[in-house]
mmCIF file of C-alpha atoms in Angstrom:
data_model
loop_
_atom_site.group_PDB
_atom_site.id
_atom_site.type_symbol
_atom_site.label_atom_id
_atom_site.label_comp_id
_atom_site.label_asym_id
_atom_site.label_seq_id
_atom_site.Cartn_x
_atom_site.Cartn_y
_atom_site.Cartn_z
ATOM 1 C CA MET A 103 41.839 197.166 167.227
ATOM 2 C CA GLY A 104 40.642 197.876 170.699
ATOM 3 C CA ARG A 105 37.427 196.185 170.037
ATOM 4 C CA LEU A 106 38.942 192.989 168.831
ATOM 5 C CA ALA A 107 41.629 192.813 171.466
ATOM 6 C CA LYS A 108 39.271 192.205 174.321
ATOM 7 C CA PRO A 109 37.448 189.206 172.778
ATOM 8 C CA LEU A 110 40.729 187.738 171.550
ATOM 9 C CA ALA A 111 42.234 188.009 175.012
ATOM 10 C CA LEU A 112 39.177 186.263 176.447
ATOM 11 C CA LEU A 113 39.359 183.538 173.832
ATOM 12 C CA LEU A 114 43.033 183.014 174.496
ATOM 13 C CA CYS A 115 42.445 182.795 178.242
ATOM 14 C CA GLY A 116 39.632 180.292 177.686
ATOM 15 C CA LEU A 117 41.828 178.102 175.524
ATOM 16 C CA VAL A 118 44.636 178.162 178.073
ATOM 17 C CA TRP A 119 42.186 177.344 180.839
ATOM 18 C CA ALA A 120 40.695 174.428 178.815
ATOM 19 C CA GLY A 121 44.158 173.106 177.951
ATOM 20 C CA VAL A 122 45.358 173.219 181.548
ATOM 21 C CA GLY A 123 42.133 171.645 182.710
ATOM 22 C CA THR A 124 42.347 168.718 180.324
ATOM 23 C CA LEU A 125 46.019 168.069 181.083
ATOM 24 C CA SER A 126 45.404 168.036 184.787
ATOM 25 C CA TYR A 127 42.981 165.082 184.485
ATOM 26 C CA VAL A 128 45.073 162.924 182.113
ATOM 27 C CA PRO A 129 47.297 160.399 183.915
ATOM 28 C CA PRO A 130 50.945 160.365 182.854
ATOM 29 C CA ALA A 131 51.762 157.844 180.100
ATOM 30 C CA ASN A 132 53.765 154.806 181.132
ATOM 31 C CA ALA A 133 56.701 153.690 179.036
ATOM 32 C CA GLN A 134 55.663 150.891 176.710
ATOM 33 C CA PHE A 135 57.862 147.796 176.948
ATOM 34 C CA PHE A 136 57.175 144.690 174.938
ATOM 35 C CA TRP A 137 57.491 142.441 177.947
ATOM 36 C CA PHE A 138 55.032 139.881 176.574
ATOM 37 C CA PHE A 139 57.741 138.598 174.161
ATOM 38 C CA ASP A 140 60.029 137.684 177.053
ATOM 39 C CA GLN A 141 57.499 135.808 179.121
ATOM 40 C CA LYS A 142 57.778 132.026 179.162
ATOM 41 C CA LYS A 143 54.506 130.334 178.601
ATOM 42 C CA GLU A 144 53.664 127.752 181.155
ATOM 43 C CA PRO A 145 52.040 124.570 179.884
ATOM 44 C CA LYS A 146 48.345 124.441 180.334
ATOM 45 C CA LYS A 147 47.279 122.244 183.163
ATOM 46 C CA ARG A 148 44.941 119.503 182.130
ATOM 47 C CA ALA A 149 41.912 118.956 184.166
ATOM 48 C CA ARG A 150 41.977 115.448 185.564
ATOM 49 C CA THR A 151 38.937 113.536 184.600
ATOM 50 C CA ALA A 152 37.525 110.863 186.774
ATOM 51 C CA PRO A 153 38.120 107.343 185.410
ATOM 52 C CA ARG A 154 35.151 105.797 183.698
ATOM 53 C CA ARG A 155 33.309 103.023 185.378
ATOM 54 C CA GLY A 156 34.340 99.572 184.220
ATOM 55 C CA ASN A 157 37.990 100.565 183.745
ATOM 56 C CA ASP A 158 38.886 99.774 187.307
ATOM 57 C CA LEU A 159 39.936 96.183 186.517
ATOM 58 C CA PRO A 160 43.628 95.375 186.925
ATOM 59 C CA LYS A 161 45.674 95.077 183.744
ATOM 60 C CA ILE A 162 46.398 91.560 182.568
ATOM 61 C CA LYS A 163 50.106 90.831 182.356
ATOM 62 C CA PRO A 164 51.404 87.746 180.542
ATOM 63 C CA PRO A 165 53.675 85.407 182.474
ATOM 64 C CA ALA A 166 57.336 86.415 182.500
ATOM 65 C CA GLU A 167 58.530 83.405 180.484
ATOM 66 C CA GLU A 168 56.189 84.287 177.612
ATOM 67 C CA VAL A 169 57.401 87.886 177.505
ATOM 68 C CA LEU A 170 61.081 86.957 177.449
ATOM 69 C CA ALA A 171 60.827 84.049 175.010
ATOM 70 C CA PRO A 172 61.988 85.092 171.517
ATOM 71 C CA PRO A 173 60.034 83.914 168.511
ATOM 72 C CA PRO A 174 61.210 80.605 167.082
ATOM 73 C CA PRO A 175 64.033 81.060 164.588
ATOM 74 C CA ASP A 176 63.109 80.924 160.942
ATOM 75 C CA ASP A 177 66.614 79.929 159.913
ATOM 76 C CA ARG A 178 67.256 76.544 158.446
ATOM 77 C CA PRO A 179 70.586 74.711 158.179
ATOM 78 C CA TYR A 180 70.654 75.029 154.382
ATOM 79 C CA ASP A 181 69.797 78.739 154.238
ATOM 80 C CA GLU A 182 73.295 79.820 153.218
ATOM 81 C CA LYS A 183 73.162 77.591 150.139
ATOM 82 C CA LEU A 184 69.594 78.630 149.372
ATOM 83 C CA MET A 185 70.469 82.328 149.550
ATOM 84 C CA ARG A 186 73.440 81.766 147.253
ATOM 85 C CA LEU A 187 71.186 79.898 144.809
ATOM 86 C CA ALA A 188 68.738 82.826 144.799
ATOM 87 C CA GLU A 189 71.592 85.236 144.056
ATOM 88 C CA ILE A 190 72.844 82.995 141.234
ATOM 89 C CA LEU A 191 69.350 82.815 139.725
ATOM 90 C CA GLY A 192 69.184 86.619 139.663
ATOM 91 C CA ALA A 193 72.598 86.897 137.996
ATOM 92 C CA VAL A 194 71.826 84.176 135.431
ATOM 93 C CA HIS A 195 68.445 85.765 134.679
ATOM 94 C CA TYR A 196 70.154 89.027 133.746
ATOM 95 C CA LEU A 197 73.156 87.539 131.933
ATOM 96 C CA ARG A 198 71.138 85.063 129.821
ATOM 97 C CA GLU A 199 68.722 87.832 128.884
ATOM 98 C CA LEU A 200 71.655 90.106 128.010
ATOM 99 C CA CYS A 201 73.228 87.487 125.752
ATOM 100 C CA GLY A 202 69.952 86.914 123.871
ATOM 101 C CA ALA A 203 69.016 83.484 125.230
ATOM 102 C CA ASP A 204 65.294 84.077 124.521
ATOM 103 C CA GLU A 205 64.228 82.126 127.608
ATOM 104 C CA GLY A 206 61.640 84.619 128.756
ATOM 105 C CA GLN A 207 61.057 84.490 132.485
ATOM 106 C CA LEU A 208 62.501 80.990 133.021
ATOM 107 C CA TRP A 209 64.905 81.957 135.803
ATOM 108 C CA ARG A 210 62.427 84.264 137.496
ATOM 109 C CA ASP A 211 59.873 81.439 137.396
ATOM 110 C CA GLN A 212 62.426 79.154 139.052
ATOM 111 C CA MET A 213 62.808 81.757 141.786
ATOM 112 C CA GLN A 214 59.026 81.957 142.159
ATOM 113 C CA GLU A 215 58.987 78.194 142.705
ATOM 114 C CA ILE A 216 61.622 78.514 145.438
ATOM 115 C CA LEU A 217 59.588 81.290 147.065
ATOM 116 C CA ARG A 218 56.470 79.144 146.938
ATOM 117 C CA ASN A 219 58.260 76.281 148.715
ATOM 118 C CA GLU A 220 60.656 78.114 151.032
ATOM 119 C CA GLY A 221 59.147 81.566 151.621
ATOM 120 C CA THR A 222 57.201 80.500 154.691
ATOM 121 C CA THR A 223 57.348 83.899 156.420
ATOM 122 C CA ALA A 224 57.487 87.466 155.180
ATOM 123 C CA VAL A 225 61.035 87.901 156.502
ATOM 124 C CA ARG A 226 62.238 84.747 154.778
ATOM 125 C CA ARG A 227 60.567 85.768 151.513
ATOM 126 C CA ALA A 228 62.150 89.213 151.712
ATOM 127 C CA LYS A 229 65.614 87.711 152.241
ATOM 128 C CA LEU A 230 65.238 85.444 149.201
ATOM 129 C CA VAL A 231 63.867 88.226 146.995
ATOM 130 C CA ASN A 232 66.663 90.584 148.083
ATOM 131 C CA LYS A 233 69.319 88.003 147.193
ATOM 132 C CA PHE A 234 67.761 87.450 143.741
ATOM 133 C CA ASN A 235 67.650 91.216 143.162
ATOM 134 C CA ASP A 236 71.233 91.631 144.416
ATOM 135 C CA GLY A 237 72.444 89.118 141.831
ATOM 136 C CA TYR A 238 70.429 90.751 139.054
ATOM 137 C CA ARG A 239 71.438 94.333 139.889
ATOM 138 C CA GLY A 240 75.070 93.485 140.571
ATOM 139 C CA TYR A 241 75.598 92.110 137.084
ATOM 140 C CA ARG A 242 73.427 94.761 135.472
ATOM 141 C CA ARG A 243 75.907 97.332 136.817
ATOM 142 C CA THR A 244 78.885 95.318 135.575
ATOM 143 C CA TYR A 245 77.776 94.223 132.096
ATOM 144 C CA ARG A 246 76.036 96.434 129.548
ATOM 145 C CA SER A 247 76.596 94.128 126.579
ATOM 146 C CA CYS A 248 77.206 90.415 126.086
ATOM 147 C CA THR A 249 80.958 89.846 126.274
ATOM 148 C CA ASP A 250 83.142 86.748 126.593
ATOM 149 C CA SER A 251 83.444 87.504 130.292
ATOM 150 C CA ALA A 252 79.641 87.611 130.641
ATOM 151 C CA THR A 253 79.345 84.268 128.845
ATOM 152 C CA ARG A 254 81.983 82.692 131.117
ATOM 153 C CA ALA A 255 80.212 84.097 134.185
ATOM 154 C CA THR A 256 76.936 82.585 132.960
ATOM 155 C CA ARG A 257 78.558 79.145 132.528
ATOM 156 C CA ARG A 258 80.251 79.376 135.922
ATOM 157 C CA PHE A 259 76.991 80.368 137.622
ATOM 158 C CA SER A 260 75.062 77.635 135.835
ATOM 159 C CA THR A 261 77.547 75.036 137.080
ATOM 160 C CA GLU A 262 77.576 76.393 140.629
ATOM 161 C CA GLY A 263 73.780 76.692 140.699
ATOM 162 C CA ALA A 264 73.365 73.107 139.484
ATOM 163 C CA GLU A 265 75.734 71.868 142.213
ATOM 164 C CA ILE A 266 73.863 73.785 144.907
ATOM 165 C CA ALA A 267 70.469 72.608 143.626
ATOM 166 C CA THR A 268 71.701 68.994 143.590
ATOM 167 C CA ALA A 269 73.058 69.296 147.127
ATOM 168 C CA LEU A 270 69.805 70.842 148.343
ATOM 169 C CA SER A 271 67.683 68.188 146.650
ATOM 170 C CA GLN A 272 69.775 65.383 148.183
ATOM 171 C CA THR A 273 69.347 66.962 151.594
ATOM 172 C CA SER A 274 65.620 67.098 150.925
ATOM 173 C CA VAL A 275 65.475 63.430 149.847
ATOM 174 C CA PHE A 276 67.393 62.281 152.923
ATOM 175 C CA ALA A 277 65.226 64.380 155.194
ATOM 176 C CA SER A 278 61.947 63.179 153.684
ATOM 177 C CA GLY A 279 62.576 59.449 153.788
ATOM 178 C CA PRO A 280 64.420 56.608 152.105
ATOM 179 C CA GLN A 281 66.088 57.399 148.820
ATOM 180 C CA ALA A 282 64.658 55.870 145.665
ATOM 181 C CA GLN A 283 66.603 52.849 144.481
ATOM 182 C CA ILE A 284 68.357 53.127 141.150
ATOM 183 C CA GLN A 285 68.033 50.219 138.739
ATOM 184 C CA THR A 286 70.910 49.567 136.363
ATOM 185 C CA PRO A 287 70.354 47.618 133.140
ATOM 186 C CA GLN A 288 71.330 43.934 133.413
ATOM 187 C CA ASP A 289 71.989 43.108 129.785
ATOM 188 C CA GLY A 290 74.627 44.837 127.710
ATOM 189 C CA ASN A 291 72.158 46.090 125.092
ATOM 190 C CA GLU A 292 70.990 49.053 127.173
ATOM 191 C CA ALA A 293 73.801 51.397 128.070
ATOM 192 C CA ALA A 294 73.378 53.407 131.229
ATOM 193 C CA GLN A 295 73.120 57.089 130.501
ATOM 194 C CA PRO A 296 74.831 59.459 132.889
ATOM 195 C CA GLY A 297 72.432 61.529 134.952
ATOM 196 C CA VAL A 298 69.397 59.372 134.080
ATOM 197 C CA SER A 299 68.081 56.930 136.640
ATOM 198 C CA ASN A 300 65.202 54.519 136.484
ATOM 199 C CA PRO A 301 63.490 54.313 139.856
ATOM 200 C CA VAL A 302 62.246 50.894 140.830
ATOM 201 C CA ARG A 303 58.551 50.704 141.543
ATOM 202 C CA ASN A 304 57.382 47.937 143.842
#
């Protein structure tokens, strides 16, 4: 073993020398902290660009009275009655359909006529349509079949709607000009019928 001991001792010394030599040149390891999670990111600064040519004109500002003036009101003095009439039309449309009146879209068509004449703006149209739908949906929730109560409600709404329509039409006639004169029969042979008038034509 004498022969092998000398080369092994040399090999061992060489390894120790190489290990010590490599460790002496390696810097000590720093502790690793995850500090990048705790850092607050600052917002990126935007580079200011020079204004383009032609944009150096002063901004135009409208006069103060134009800015403060509200738009003209779209309300009319008879709107409360008109909204109630729209709601009644919606309720009658549902109730008559429920009770099998086979009138098709008669009441919806009446509402379309009101919208054509009175729905001058989108807001006004939306109010009228919402009232019609409120009447329709309100009674659709209440009545699922035609009952005596539904029939009475239909009659009551028909009467109220006729009164409102008459009041609105009289307001319209007075607002548009002189009222048409009503001619009554002079001889006793022709009996005057209630609700029927014969306008005089000059």
